[in-house]
Short mmCIF file of N, CA and C in Angstrom, two decimals:
data_model
loop_
_atom_site.label_atom_id
_atom_site.label_comp_id
_atom_site.label_asym_id
_atom_site.label_seq_id
_atom_site.Cartn_x
_atom_site.Cartn_y
_atom_site.Cartn_z
N UNK A 1 12.14 -47.44 62.78
CA UNK A 1 12.84 -48.47 62.01
C UNK A 1 14.23 -47.94 61.64
N UNK A 2 15.26 -48.76 61.85
CA UNK A 2 16.62 -48.32 61.47
C UNK A 2 16.70 -48.07 59.96
N UNK A 3 17.60 -47.19 59.58
CA UNK A 3 17.77 -46.89 58.16
C UNK A 3 18.32 -48.11 57.43
N UNK A 4 18.17 -48.11 56.12
CA UNK A 4 18.68 -49.20 55.31
C UNK A 4 20.21 -49.30 55.46
N UNK A 5 20.88 -48.17 55.64
CA UNK A 5 22.34 -48.21 55.84
C UNK A 5 22.67 -48.91 57.15
N UNK A 6 21.94 -48.59 58.21
CA UNK A 6 22.17 -49.26 59.50
C UNK A 6 21.91 -50.76 59.39
N UNK A 7 20.86 -51.14 58.71
CA UNK A 7 20.53 -52.56 58.55
C UNK A 7 21.58 -53.27 57.69
N UNK A 8 22.10 -52.58 56.68
CA UNK A 8 23.17 -53.12 55.84
C UNK A 8 24.39 -53.42 56.71
N UNK A 9 24.80 -52.44 57.54
CA UNK A 9 25.94 -52.62 58.43
C UNK A 9 25.69 -53.79 59.38
N UNK A 10 24.53 -53.82 60.00
CA UNK A 10 24.21 -54.88 60.97
C UNK A 10 24.26 -56.27 60.32
N UNK A 11 23.72 -56.38 59.13
CA UNK A 11 23.68 -57.68 58.46
C UNK A 11 25.09 -58.15 58.08
N UNK A 12 25.85 -57.31 57.40
CA UNK A 12 27.13 -57.74 56.85
C UNK A 12 28.24 -57.83 57.89
N UNK A 13 28.19 -57.06 58.95
CA UNK A 13 29.25 -57.16 59.96
C UNK A 13 29.17 -58.45 60.76
N UNK A 14 28.02 -59.12 60.69
CA UNK A 14 27.87 -60.43 61.35
C UNK A 14 27.27 -61.44 60.36
N UNK A 15 27.72 -61.39 59.12
CA UNK A 15 27.11 -62.19 58.06
C UNK A 15 27.05 -63.68 58.39
N UNK A 16 28.10 -64.23 58.96
CA UNK A 16 28.11 -65.68 59.21
C UNK A 16 27.13 -66.10 60.30
N UNK A 17 26.56 -65.15 61.03
CA UNK A 17 25.53 -65.47 62.03
C UNK A 17 24.12 -65.12 61.54
N UNK A 18 24.01 -64.71 60.29
CA UNK A 18 22.72 -64.28 59.75
C UNK A 18 22.08 -65.39 58.93
N UNK A 19 20.79 -65.42 58.95
CA UNK A 19 20.05 -66.34 58.09
C UNK A 19 19.80 -65.64 56.75
N UNK A 20 19.92 -66.37 55.65
CA UNK A 20 19.56 -65.77 54.36
C UNK A 20 18.11 -65.28 54.33
N UNK A 21 17.25 -65.84 55.18
CA UNK A 21 15.86 -65.36 55.25
C UNK A 21 15.79 -63.92 55.75
N UNK A 22 16.80 -63.50 56.53
CA UNK A 22 16.83 -62.13 57.05
C UNK A 22 17.05 -61.10 55.94
N UNK A 23 17.44 -61.55 54.77
CA UNK A 23 17.61 -60.63 53.64
C UNK A 23 16.31 -59.91 53.30
N UNK A 24 15.17 -60.50 53.64
CA UNK A 24 13.87 -59.90 53.34
C UNK A 24 13.67 -58.57 54.07
N UNK A 25 14.36 -58.36 55.17
CA UNK A 25 14.26 -57.09 55.90
C UNK A 25 15.21 -56.03 55.34
N UNK A 26 16.05 -56.42 54.38
CA UNK A 26 17.06 -55.52 53.84
C UNK A 26 16.88 -55.26 52.34
N UNK A 27 16.47 -56.30 51.61
CA UNK A 27 16.38 -56.21 50.15
C UNK A 27 14.93 -56.21 49.68
N UNK A 28 14.67 -55.41 48.67
CA UNK A 28 13.38 -55.36 47.98
C UNK A 28 13.13 -56.72 47.32
N UNK A 29 11.89 -57.14 47.17
CA UNK A 29 11.61 -58.45 46.56
C UNK A 29 12.09 -58.52 45.11
N UNK A 30 12.25 -57.37 44.45
CA UNK A 30 12.75 -57.34 43.07
C UNK A 30 14.22 -56.91 42.99
N UNK A 31 14.93 -57.00 44.11
CA UNK A 31 16.32 -56.51 44.17
C UNK A 31 17.22 -57.25 43.19
N UNK A 32 18.25 -56.53 42.77
CA UNK A 32 19.28 -57.10 41.91
C UNK A 32 20.63 -56.93 42.60
N UNK A 33 21.39 -58.02 42.66
CA UNK A 33 22.75 -57.99 43.20
C UNK A 33 23.69 -58.42 42.09
N UNK A 34 24.67 -57.58 41.80
CA UNK A 34 25.65 -57.87 40.76
C UNK A 34 27.02 -57.92 41.43
N UNK A 35 27.75 -59.00 41.20
CA UNK A 35 29.12 -59.11 41.72
C UNK A 35 29.97 -59.82 40.67
N UNK A 36 31.26 -60.02 40.92
CA UNK A 36 32.10 -60.66 39.90
C UNK A 36 31.67 -62.07 39.50
N UNK A 37 30.82 -62.71 40.31
CA UNK A 37 30.39 -64.05 39.99
C UNK A 37 29.07 -64.09 39.23
N UNK A 38 28.39 -62.94 39.07
CA UNK A 38 27.17 -62.94 38.28
C UNK A 38 26.13 -61.95 38.77
N UNK A 39 24.95 -62.04 38.16
CA UNK A 39 23.81 -61.20 38.50
C UNK A 39 22.75 -62.07 39.13
N UNK A 40 22.21 -61.61 40.23
CA UNK A 40 21.19 -62.35 40.99
C UNK A 40 19.97 -61.45 41.09
N UNK A 41 18.87 -61.87 40.50
CA UNK A 41 17.68 -61.04 40.37
C UNK A 41 16.56 -61.58 41.24
N UNK A 42 16.08 -60.75 42.16
CA UNK A 42 14.96 -61.11 43.02
C UNK A 42 15.42 -61.63 44.38
N UNK A 43 14.59 -61.41 45.38
CA UNK A 43 14.91 -61.78 46.75
C UNK A 43 15.19 -63.28 46.87
N UNK A 44 14.38 -64.11 46.25
CA UNK A 44 14.58 -65.56 46.35
C UNK A 44 15.95 -65.96 45.79
N UNK A 45 16.36 -65.37 44.66
CA UNK A 45 17.67 -65.67 44.07
C UNK A 45 18.79 -65.22 44.99
N UNK A 46 18.62 -64.07 45.65
CA UNK A 46 19.63 -63.61 46.61
C UNK A 46 19.73 -64.57 47.79
N UNK A 47 18.60 -65.03 48.29
CA UNK A 47 18.62 -65.96 49.42
C UNK A 47 19.32 -67.27 49.03
N UNK A 48 19.04 -67.78 47.84
CA UNK A 48 19.72 -69.00 47.36
C UNK A 48 21.22 -68.76 47.24
N UNK A 49 21.61 -67.60 46.68
CA UNK A 49 23.02 -67.28 46.48
C UNK A 49 23.74 -67.20 47.82
N UNK A 50 23.16 -66.50 48.79
CA UNK A 50 23.80 -66.37 50.10
C UNK A 50 23.88 -67.73 50.80
N UNK A 51 22.86 -68.56 50.65
CA UNK A 51 22.90 -69.90 51.24
C UNK A 51 24.08 -70.68 50.66
N UNK A 52 24.25 -70.60 49.34
CA UNK A 52 25.35 -71.29 48.66
C UNK A 52 26.70 -70.72 49.11
N UNK A 53 26.82 -69.39 49.16
CA UNK A 53 28.09 -68.76 49.53
C UNK A 53 28.54 -69.14 50.94
N UNK A 54 27.59 -69.24 51.85
CA UNK A 54 27.94 -69.46 53.25
C UNK A 54 28.04 -70.95 53.62
N UNK A 55 27.74 -71.84 52.69
CA UNK A 55 27.88 -73.27 52.96
C UNK A 55 29.36 -73.59 53.18
N UNK A 56 29.65 -74.21 54.28
CA UNK A 56 31.00 -74.65 54.65
C UNK A 56 31.96 -73.51 55.00
N UNK A 57 31.52 -72.27 54.98
CA UNK A 57 32.38 -71.17 55.38
C UNK A 57 32.45 -71.17 56.90
N UNK A 58 33.65 -71.10 57.43
CA UNK A 58 33.81 -71.10 58.88
C UNK A 58 33.59 -69.71 59.46
N UNK A 59 33.94 -68.70 58.69
CA UNK A 59 33.81 -67.31 59.15
C UNK A 59 33.57 -66.43 57.93
N UNK A 60 32.70 -65.43 58.08
CA UNK A 60 32.51 -64.44 57.02
C UNK A 60 31.87 -63.21 57.64
N UNK A 61 32.69 -62.19 57.82
CA UNK A 61 32.25 -60.93 58.41
C UNK A 61 32.91 -59.78 57.66
N UNK A 62 32.25 -58.66 57.69
CA UNK A 62 32.77 -57.48 57.00
C UNK A 62 33.11 -56.39 58.00
N UNK A 63 34.22 -55.72 57.77
CA UNK A 63 34.46 -54.44 58.43
C UNK A 63 34.14 -53.41 57.35
N UNK A 64 33.29 -52.45 57.69
CA UNK A 64 32.75 -51.53 56.70
C UNK A 64 33.11 -50.10 57.08
N UNK A 65 33.63 -49.35 56.11
CA UNK A 65 33.96 -47.94 56.33
C UNK A 65 32.70 -47.09 56.31
N UNK A 66 32.83 -45.86 56.73
CA UNK A 66 31.70 -44.93 56.73
C UNK A 66 31.16 -44.77 55.31
N UNK A 67 29.84 -44.77 55.17
CA UNK A 67 29.26 -44.68 53.83
C UNK A 67 29.31 -43.27 53.26
N UNK A 68 29.30 -43.20 51.96
CA UNK A 68 29.06 -41.96 51.24
C UNK A 68 27.64 -42.09 50.72
N UNK A 69 26.81 -41.11 51.01
CA UNK A 69 25.42 -41.24 50.57
C UNK A 69 24.89 -39.93 50.02
N UNK A 70 23.98 -40.09 49.07
CA UNK A 70 23.28 -38.94 48.50
C UNK A 70 21.96 -39.46 47.95
N UNK A 71 20.89 -38.87 48.43
CA UNK A 71 19.57 -39.28 47.96
C UNK A 71 19.30 -40.74 48.26
N UNK A 72 18.97 -41.48 47.22
CA UNK A 72 18.61 -42.89 47.34
C UNK A 72 19.77 -43.83 46.98
N UNK A 73 20.99 -43.36 47.16
CA UNK A 73 22.17 -44.16 46.83
C UNK A 73 23.21 -43.99 47.92
N UNK A 74 23.89 -45.10 48.25
CA UNK A 74 25.06 -45.00 49.12
C UNK A 74 26.14 -45.93 48.62
N UNK A 75 27.36 -45.62 48.98
CA UNK A 75 28.52 -46.42 48.61
C UNK A 75 29.36 -46.65 49.85
N UNK A 76 29.89 -47.86 49.97
CA UNK A 76 30.76 -48.20 51.09
C UNK A 76 31.94 -49.01 50.60
N UNK A 77 33.09 -48.76 51.21
CA UNK A 77 34.23 -49.65 51.00
C UNK A 77 34.25 -50.58 52.21
N UNK A 78 34.76 -51.77 52.00
CA UNK A 78 34.73 -52.77 53.06
C UNK A 78 35.87 -53.76 52.88
N UNK A 79 36.08 -54.53 53.95
CA UNK A 79 36.99 -55.67 53.89
C UNK A 79 36.23 -56.87 54.41
N UNK A 80 36.21 -57.92 53.61
CA UNK A 80 35.57 -59.16 54.03
C UNK A 80 36.63 -60.03 54.67
N UNK A 81 36.35 -60.52 55.88
CA UNK A 81 37.23 -61.43 56.61
C UNK A 81 36.54 -62.79 56.58
N UNK A 82 37.18 -63.77 55.98
CA UNK A 82 36.52 -65.04 55.77
C UNK A 82 37.50 -66.19 55.81
N UNK A 83 36.96 -67.37 56.08
CA UNK A 83 37.77 -68.58 56.03
C UNK A 83 36.91 -69.74 55.58
N UNK A 84 37.54 -70.63 54.86
CA UNK A 84 36.90 -71.84 54.37
C UNK A 84 37.91 -72.97 54.57
N UNK A 85 37.49 -74.11 55.07
CA UNK A 85 38.44 -75.17 55.40
C UNK A 85 39.26 -75.69 54.20
N UNK A 86 38.75 -75.53 52.98
CA UNK A 86 39.47 -76.04 51.81
C UNK A 86 40.24 -74.96 51.05
N UNK A 87 40.25 -73.76 51.57
CA UNK A 87 40.97 -72.67 50.90
C UNK A 87 42.02 -72.12 51.86
N UNK A 88 43.26 -72.10 51.40
CA UNK A 88 44.37 -71.55 52.17
C UNK A 88 44.47 -72.18 53.56
N UNK A 89 44.27 -73.49 53.62
CA UNK A 89 44.38 -74.26 54.87
C UNK A 89 43.44 -73.76 55.97
N UNK A 90 42.36 -73.09 55.58
CA UNK A 90 41.39 -72.61 56.57
C UNK A 90 41.79 -71.32 57.25
N UNK A 91 42.91 -70.72 56.82
CA UNK A 91 43.33 -69.44 57.41
C UNK A 91 42.31 -68.35 57.12
N UNK A 92 42.21 -67.38 58.00
CA UNK A 92 41.33 -66.23 57.76
C UNK A 92 41.98 -65.33 56.72
N UNK A 93 41.24 -65.03 55.69
CA UNK A 93 41.70 -64.19 54.59
C UNK A 93 40.96 -62.86 54.63
N UNK A 94 41.57 -61.83 54.07
CA UNK A 94 40.94 -60.51 54.00
C UNK A 94 40.84 -60.10 52.54
N UNK A 95 39.65 -59.67 52.14
CA UNK A 95 39.40 -59.27 50.76
C UNK A 95 38.78 -57.87 50.76
N UNK A 96 39.48 -56.88 50.18
CA UNK A 96 38.89 -55.53 50.10
C UNK A 96 37.92 -55.44 48.93
N UNK A 97 36.94 -54.56 49.08
CA UNK A 97 35.98 -54.33 48.02
C UNK A 97 35.12 -53.13 48.33
N UNK A 98 34.14 -52.90 47.50
CA UNK A 98 33.19 -51.81 47.74
C UNK A 98 31.84 -52.17 47.13
N UNK A 99 30.82 -51.51 47.64
CA UNK A 99 29.46 -51.72 47.16
C UNK A 99 28.83 -50.37 46.84
N UNK A 100 28.10 -50.32 45.75
CA UNK A 100 27.27 -49.16 45.41
C UNK A 100 25.84 -49.65 45.47
N UNK A 101 25.03 -48.98 46.27
CA UNK A 101 23.71 -49.49 46.62
C UNK A 101 22.64 -48.44 46.31
N UNK A 102 21.60 -48.86 45.59
CA UNK A 102 20.44 -48.03 45.32
C UNK A 102 19.29 -48.48 46.22
N UNK A 103 18.55 -47.51 46.75
CA UNK A 103 17.50 -47.78 47.72
C UNK A 103 16.15 -47.35 47.17
N UNK A 104 15.14 -48.14 47.48
CA UNK A 104 13.75 -47.81 47.14
C UNK A 104 12.88 -48.27 48.30
N UNK A 105 12.05 -47.39 48.82
CA UNK A 105 11.15 -47.73 49.93
C UNK A 105 11.91 -48.27 51.14
N UNK A 106 13.08 -47.70 51.44
CA UNK A 106 13.92 -48.08 52.57
C UNK A 106 14.42 -49.53 52.48
N UNK A 107 14.48 -50.06 51.25
CA UNK A 107 15.02 -51.39 50.99
C UNK A 107 16.01 -51.29 49.83
N UNK A 108 16.96 -52.20 49.77
CA UNK A 108 17.93 -52.21 48.68
C UNK A 108 17.24 -52.77 47.43
N UNK A 109 17.30 -51.99 46.36
CA UNK A 109 16.72 -52.42 45.09
C UNK A 109 17.82 -52.89 44.12
N UNK A 110 19.03 -52.32 44.28
CA UNK A 110 20.15 -52.74 43.43
C UNK A 110 21.45 -52.56 44.20
N UNK A 111 22.30 -53.56 44.10
CA UNK A 111 23.62 -53.51 44.74
C UNK A 111 24.64 -54.04 43.77
N UNK A 112 25.70 -53.27 43.58
CA UNK A 112 26.81 -53.69 42.72
C UNK A 112 28.04 -53.78 43.59
N UNK A 113 28.61 -54.98 43.70
CA UNK A 113 29.81 -55.21 44.50
C UNK A 113 31.02 -55.32 43.59
N UNK A 114 32.09 -54.65 43.98
CA UNK A 114 33.34 -54.67 43.24
C UNK A 114 34.43 -55.26 44.13
N UNK A 115 35.06 -56.35 43.66
CA UNK A 115 36.19 -56.94 44.35
C UNK A 115 36.90 -57.86 43.36
N UNK A 116 38.09 -58.29 43.72
CA UNK A 116 38.90 -59.14 42.86
C UNK A 116 38.58 -60.60 43.16
N UNK A 117 37.81 -61.24 42.28
CA UNK A 117 37.44 -62.65 42.47
C UNK A 117 38.67 -63.55 42.45
N UNK A 118 39.68 -63.17 41.69
CA UNK A 118 40.92 -63.94 41.67
C UNK A 118 41.60 -63.93 43.02
N UNK A 119 41.64 -62.77 43.64
CA UNK A 119 42.23 -62.66 44.97
C UNK A 119 41.40 -63.42 45.99
N UNK A 120 40.09 -63.45 45.78
CA UNK A 120 39.21 -64.12 46.74
C UNK A 120 39.38 -65.64 46.71
N UNK A 121 39.37 -66.22 45.53
CA UNK A 121 39.35 -67.68 45.44
C UNK A 121 40.51 -68.23 44.63
N UNK A 122 40.63 -67.81 43.39
CA UNK A 122 41.52 -68.46 42.45
C UNK A 122 42.98 -68.46 42.90
N UNK A 123 43.45 -67.38 43.52
CA UNK A 123 44.85 -67.32 43.94
C UNK A 123 45.16 -68.29 45.06
N UNK A 124 44.14 -68.83 45.71
CA UNK A 124 44.36 -69.72 46.84
C UNK A 124 44.24 -71.19 46.47
N UNK A 125 44.00 -71.47 45.19
CA UNK A 125 43.93 -72.86 44.73
C UNK A 125 45.30 -73.26 44.20
N UNK A 126 45.77 -74.48 44.45
CA UNK A 126 47.16 -74.85 44.16
C UNK A 126 47.65 -74.49 42.75
N UNK A 127 47.21 -75.13 41.71
CA UNK A 127 47.75 -74.87 40.38
C UNK A 127 47.23 -73.56 39.80
N UNK A 128 45.94 -73.33 39.91
CA UNK A 128 45.34 -72.12 39.36
C UNK A 128 45.90 -70.87 40.06
N UNK A 129 46.11 -70.95 41.36
CA UNK A 129 46.68 -69.83 42.10
C UNK A 129 48.06 -69.45 41.59
N UNK A 130 48.86 -70.45 41.31
CA UNK A 130 50.20 -70.20 40.79
C UNK A 130 50.11 -69.47 39.45
N UNK A 131 49.18 -69.90 38.58
CA UNK A 131 49.02 -69.25 37.28
C UNK A 131 48.51 -67.82 37.40
N UNK A 132 47.50 -67.59 38.25
CA UNK A 132 46.92 -66.25 38.41
C UNK A 132 47.97 -65.29 38.98
N UNK A 133 48.70 -65.74 40.00
CA UNK A 133 49.74 -64.88 40.59
C UNK A 133 50.82 -64.56 39.55
N UNK A 134 51.16 -65.55 38.70
CA UNK A 134 52.16 -65.33 37.66
C UNK A 134 51.71 -64.29 36.64
N UNK A 135 50.47 -64.37 36.24
CA UNK A 135 49.91 -63.38 35.29
C UNK A 135 49.95 -61.99 35.92
N UNK A 136 49.53 -61.87 37.17
CA UNK A 136 49.55 -60.56 37.84
C UNK A 136 50.96 -60.00 37.93
N UNK A 137 51.95 -60.87 38.23
CA UNK A 137 53.34 -60.40 38.30
C UNK A 137 53.79 -59.86 36.95
N UNK A 138 53.44 -60.56 35.88
CA UNK A 138 53.84 -60.10 34.54
C UNK A 138 53.19 -58.78 34.17
N UNK A 139 51.95 -58.60 34.52
CA UNK A 139 51.26 -57.35 34.21
C UNK A 139 51.87 -56.19 34.98
N UNK A 140 52.27 -56.42 36.22
CA UNK A 140 52.86 -55.35 37.05
C UNK A 140 54.26 -54.99 36.58
N UNK A 141 54.96 -55.90 35.91
CA UNK A 141 56.35 -55.65 35.50
C UNK A 141 56.45 -54.66 34.38
#
């Protein structure tokens, strides 16, 4: 059986071709996924979340850097390449982020994803994007 890291890479590098049901081969039934949009507890909640995320997405794939691992934990930095017809005129966007993953019984029991939700969605919406970009410019000044 491939390692959980190999299965993680296989799933996310072709995410838009994967079924949310395939998460059962990667995540523990009691898994927890935490990202900027919330906490999702249990395999069924993860499957619902992924179904919702991938609805209407034209493309969603990850390029993933080599993992750092020790014991039952690994961390990866990645770039998500995605497009949605109602965001940024359907252009392919790139979003950098990273995941810290805890493993139990060769399945993911906890995953914490770090990325800028504003960069992902809010900056690409007409009025809200203008406001978010303006706030970021002021903070950088």
